[in-house]
Coordinates of C-alpha atoms in Angstrom, one line a residue:
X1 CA 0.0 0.0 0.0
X2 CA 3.1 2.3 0.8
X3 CA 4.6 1.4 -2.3
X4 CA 1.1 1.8 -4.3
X5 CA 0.8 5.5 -2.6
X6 CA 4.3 6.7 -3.4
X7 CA 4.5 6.0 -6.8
X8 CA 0.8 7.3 -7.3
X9 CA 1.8 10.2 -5.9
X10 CA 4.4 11.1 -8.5
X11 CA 1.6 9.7 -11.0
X12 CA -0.5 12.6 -9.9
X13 CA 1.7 15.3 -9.9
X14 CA 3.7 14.4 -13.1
X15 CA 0.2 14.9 -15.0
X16 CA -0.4 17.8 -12.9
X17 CA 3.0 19.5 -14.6
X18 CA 2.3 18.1 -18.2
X19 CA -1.8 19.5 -18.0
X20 CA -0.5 22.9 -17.0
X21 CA 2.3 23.2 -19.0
X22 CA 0.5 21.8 -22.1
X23 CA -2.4 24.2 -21.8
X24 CA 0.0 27.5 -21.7
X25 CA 2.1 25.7 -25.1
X26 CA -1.3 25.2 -26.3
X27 CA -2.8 28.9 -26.1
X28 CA 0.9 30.3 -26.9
X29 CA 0.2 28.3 -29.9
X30 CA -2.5 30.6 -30.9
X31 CA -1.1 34.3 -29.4
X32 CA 2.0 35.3 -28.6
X33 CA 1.4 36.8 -24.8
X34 CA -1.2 35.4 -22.0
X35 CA -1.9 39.0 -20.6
X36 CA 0.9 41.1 -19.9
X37 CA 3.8 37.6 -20.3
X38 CA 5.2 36.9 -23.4
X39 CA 5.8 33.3 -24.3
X40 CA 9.2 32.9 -22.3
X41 CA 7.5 34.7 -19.3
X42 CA 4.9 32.7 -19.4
X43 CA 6.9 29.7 -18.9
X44 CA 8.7 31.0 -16.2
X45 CA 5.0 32.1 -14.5
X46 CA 4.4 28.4 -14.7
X47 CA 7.0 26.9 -13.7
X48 CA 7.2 29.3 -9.9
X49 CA 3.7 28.0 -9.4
X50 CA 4.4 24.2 -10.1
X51 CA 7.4 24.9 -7.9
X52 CA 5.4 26.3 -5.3
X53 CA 2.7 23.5 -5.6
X54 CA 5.8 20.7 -5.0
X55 CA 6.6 22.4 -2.0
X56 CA 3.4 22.7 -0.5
X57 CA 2.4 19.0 -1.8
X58 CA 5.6 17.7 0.1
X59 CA 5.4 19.1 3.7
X60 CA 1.7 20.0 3.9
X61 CA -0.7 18.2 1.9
X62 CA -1.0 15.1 3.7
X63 CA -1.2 16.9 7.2
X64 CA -3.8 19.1 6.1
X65 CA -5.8 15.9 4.3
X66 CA -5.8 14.4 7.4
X67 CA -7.0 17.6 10.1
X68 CA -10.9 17.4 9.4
X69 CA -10.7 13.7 10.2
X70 CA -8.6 14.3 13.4
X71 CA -11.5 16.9 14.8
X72 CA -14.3 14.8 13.7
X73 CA -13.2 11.5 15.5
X74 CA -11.1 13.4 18.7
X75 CA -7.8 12.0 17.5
X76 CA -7.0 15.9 17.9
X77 CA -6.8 15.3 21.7
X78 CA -3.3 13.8 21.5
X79 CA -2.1 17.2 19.4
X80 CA -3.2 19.2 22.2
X81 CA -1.3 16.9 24.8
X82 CA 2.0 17.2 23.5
X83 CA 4.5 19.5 24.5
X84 CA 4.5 21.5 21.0
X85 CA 2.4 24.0 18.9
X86 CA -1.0 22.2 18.4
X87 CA -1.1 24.5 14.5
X88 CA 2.6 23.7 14.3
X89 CA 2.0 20.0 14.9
X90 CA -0.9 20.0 12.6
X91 CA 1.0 21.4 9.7
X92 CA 4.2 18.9 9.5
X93 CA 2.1 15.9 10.7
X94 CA 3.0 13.9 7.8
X95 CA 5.6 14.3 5.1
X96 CA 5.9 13.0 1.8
X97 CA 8.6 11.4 0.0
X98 CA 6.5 10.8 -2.8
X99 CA 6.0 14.7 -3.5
X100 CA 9.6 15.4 -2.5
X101 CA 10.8 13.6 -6.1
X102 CA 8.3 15.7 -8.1
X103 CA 9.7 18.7 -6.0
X104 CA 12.9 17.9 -7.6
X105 CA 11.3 17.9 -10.8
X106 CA 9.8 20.9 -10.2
X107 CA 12.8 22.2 -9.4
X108 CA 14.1 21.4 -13.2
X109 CA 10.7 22.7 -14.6
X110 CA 11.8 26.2 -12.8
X111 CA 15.2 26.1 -13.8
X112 CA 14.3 25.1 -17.9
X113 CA 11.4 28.1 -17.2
X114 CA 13.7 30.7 -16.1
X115 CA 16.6 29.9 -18.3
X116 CA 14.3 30.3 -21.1
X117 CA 13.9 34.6 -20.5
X118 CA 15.4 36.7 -23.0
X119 CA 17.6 38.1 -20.5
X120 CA 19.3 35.7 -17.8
X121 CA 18.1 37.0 -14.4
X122 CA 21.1 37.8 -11.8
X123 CA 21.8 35.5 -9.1
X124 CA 20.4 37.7 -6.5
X125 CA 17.1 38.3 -8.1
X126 CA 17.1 34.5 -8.5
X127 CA 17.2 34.6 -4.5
X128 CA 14.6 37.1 -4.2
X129 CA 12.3 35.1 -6.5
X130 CA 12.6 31.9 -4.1
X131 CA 11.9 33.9 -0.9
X132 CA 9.0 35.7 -2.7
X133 CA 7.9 32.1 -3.7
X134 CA 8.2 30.7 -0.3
X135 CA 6.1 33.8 0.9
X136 CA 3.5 32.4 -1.3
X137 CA 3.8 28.9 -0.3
X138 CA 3.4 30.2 3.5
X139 CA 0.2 32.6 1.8
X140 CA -1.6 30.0 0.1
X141 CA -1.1 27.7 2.8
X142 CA -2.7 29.8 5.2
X143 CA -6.1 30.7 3.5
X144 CA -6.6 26.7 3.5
X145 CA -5.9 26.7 6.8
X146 CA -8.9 29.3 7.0
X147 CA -10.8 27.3 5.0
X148 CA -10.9 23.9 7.3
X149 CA -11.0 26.0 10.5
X150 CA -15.2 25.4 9.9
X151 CA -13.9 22.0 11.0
X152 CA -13.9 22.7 14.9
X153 CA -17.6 23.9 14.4
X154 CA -19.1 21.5 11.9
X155 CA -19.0 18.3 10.5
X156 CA -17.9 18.0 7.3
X157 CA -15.5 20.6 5.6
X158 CA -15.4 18.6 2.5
X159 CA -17.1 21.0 0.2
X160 CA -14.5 24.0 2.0
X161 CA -11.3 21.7 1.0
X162 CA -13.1 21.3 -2.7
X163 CA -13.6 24.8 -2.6
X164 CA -10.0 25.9 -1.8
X165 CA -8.2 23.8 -4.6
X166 CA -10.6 24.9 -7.2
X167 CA -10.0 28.7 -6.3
X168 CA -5.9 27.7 -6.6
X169 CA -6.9 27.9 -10.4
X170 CA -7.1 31.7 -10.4
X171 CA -3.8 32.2 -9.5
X172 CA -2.3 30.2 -11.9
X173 CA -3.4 32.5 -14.8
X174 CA -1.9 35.6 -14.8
X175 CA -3.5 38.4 -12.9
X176 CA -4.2 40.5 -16.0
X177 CA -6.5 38.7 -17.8
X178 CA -9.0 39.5 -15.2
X179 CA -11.2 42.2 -14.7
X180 CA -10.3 45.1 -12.3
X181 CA -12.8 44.1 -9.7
X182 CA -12.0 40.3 -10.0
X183 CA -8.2 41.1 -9.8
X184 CA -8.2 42.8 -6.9
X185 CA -10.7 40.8 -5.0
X186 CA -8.4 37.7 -5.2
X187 CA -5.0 40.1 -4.2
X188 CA -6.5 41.8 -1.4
X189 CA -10.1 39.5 0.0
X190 CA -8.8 36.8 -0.9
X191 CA -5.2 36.6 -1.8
X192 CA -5.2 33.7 -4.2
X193 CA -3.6 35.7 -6.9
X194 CA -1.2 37.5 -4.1
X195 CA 0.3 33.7 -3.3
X196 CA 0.3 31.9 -6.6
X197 CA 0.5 35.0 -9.7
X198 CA 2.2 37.7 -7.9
X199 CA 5.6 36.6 -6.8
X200 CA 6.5 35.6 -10.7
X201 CA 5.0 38.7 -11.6
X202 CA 7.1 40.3 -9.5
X203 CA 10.2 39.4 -10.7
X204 CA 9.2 39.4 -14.4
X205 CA 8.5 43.1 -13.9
X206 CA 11.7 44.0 -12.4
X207 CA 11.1 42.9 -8.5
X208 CA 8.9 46.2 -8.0
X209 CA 9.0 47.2 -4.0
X210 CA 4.9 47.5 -4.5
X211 CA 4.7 43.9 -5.3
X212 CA 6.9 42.7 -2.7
X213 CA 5.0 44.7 -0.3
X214 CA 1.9 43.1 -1.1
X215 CA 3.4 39.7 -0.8
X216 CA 5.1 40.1 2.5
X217 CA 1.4 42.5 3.6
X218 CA -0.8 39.9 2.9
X219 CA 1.1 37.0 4.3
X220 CA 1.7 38.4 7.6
X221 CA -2.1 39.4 7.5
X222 CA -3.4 35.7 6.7
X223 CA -1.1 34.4 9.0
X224 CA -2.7 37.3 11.7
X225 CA -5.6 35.8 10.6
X226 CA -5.1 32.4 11.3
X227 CA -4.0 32.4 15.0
X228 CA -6.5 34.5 15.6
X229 CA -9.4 32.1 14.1
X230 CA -7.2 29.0 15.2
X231 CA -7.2 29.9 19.2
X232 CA -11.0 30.4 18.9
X233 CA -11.2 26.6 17.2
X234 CA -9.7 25.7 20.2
X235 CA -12.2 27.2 22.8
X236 CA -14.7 25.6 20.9
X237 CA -13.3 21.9 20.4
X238 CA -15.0 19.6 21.8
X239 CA -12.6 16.3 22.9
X240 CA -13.6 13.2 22.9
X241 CA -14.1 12.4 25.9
X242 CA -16.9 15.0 25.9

């Protein structure tokens, strides 16, 4: 079964890469720029958010799969037992090896994306692109947090985990071929397009200081955000033993 899971795992995420970067090939096929990217910034866009995606699918994922389930049957007690972080302890419950091989091929995709710009991007703004990215990671991470926090409350979360992934789509498109409204809905209300869009968009525009502001802004909100909502899931847990 262990074996089964691994290799499925890579399965998954190997499509995932060859869905995504087949669509973009596929509608660069038919214009030269996907909003404000040209073709070779468009395949850097896509490779920072497949990077991003490995790194979250690696140390988060699982844990995160397996939170609703841990509230719903009580298993939670023994997080709040141990002598650590009951949010830390949620987040790096499980790990996955699985994940981590497709985060090293993620880590090609990125390297083929960004070696593919007109202009070869310095070393140091290389740098700056992988802390912006891991800002992102930390973003997008914590509005699905937000979203299973219902869990302590209700049930089933289900439909809030569904509804998560399929707003993860938003951000990987670039930001300008939304509307106004739309665009700055999912920067600022909910940063989907902050954590996933912005931090290549960023760097593709010259690592503007109102971009990285945003990034760092709204992840130090979310996170705000989230120990906030996350101490009051814990008044209202019920063990149990209750």
């Amino acid at each position: 079964q262990f074996r089964a899971d691994f290799f499925f795992r890579i399965l998954m995420d190997v499509l995932y890469y060859v869905v995504n970067i087949g669509f973009f090939e596929l509608v660069l096929n038919h214009t030269p720029r996907i909003g404000a990217l040209d073709a070779h910034q468009s395949r850097a866009f896509v490779a920072t958010f497949l990077w991003m995606d490995s790194i979250y699918m690696t140390f988060f994922s699982s844990s995160l799969w397996l939170f609703p389930e841990t509230i719903r049957s009580g298993k939670f007690d023994s997080t709040l037992v141990r002598p650590i972080s009951p949010l830390f302890l949620t987040l790096f419950t499980d790990f996955s090896p699985g994940s981590f091989v497709n985060f090293l091929m993620a880590t090609g995709i990125l390297i083929w994306g960004l070696s593919g710009l007109e202009s070869t991007p310095s070393a140091g703004s290389v740098l700056v692109l992988i802390a912006l990215m891991l800002c992102g990671t930390l973003l997008i991470l914590a509005v699905r947090v937000l979203f299973l926090m219902p869990a302590f409350w209700i049930t089933q979360v289900d439909a809030f985990r569904d509804l998560s992934w399929t707003l993860q789509q938003v951000g990987e498109r670039p930001s300008a071929i939304y509307p106004t409204g739309f665009r700055l809905f999912f920067t600022y209300a909910l940063p989907i397009l902050t954590a996933i869009a912005l931090p290549a968009e960023t760097f593709l525009g010259g690592l503007q200081a109102g971009g990285i502001a945003t990034i760092l802004g709204m992840t130090i909100a979310a996170w705000l955000l989230l120990v906030l909502v996350w101490r009051r899931g814990l008044r209202a847990y019920s063990s149990a033993s209750s």
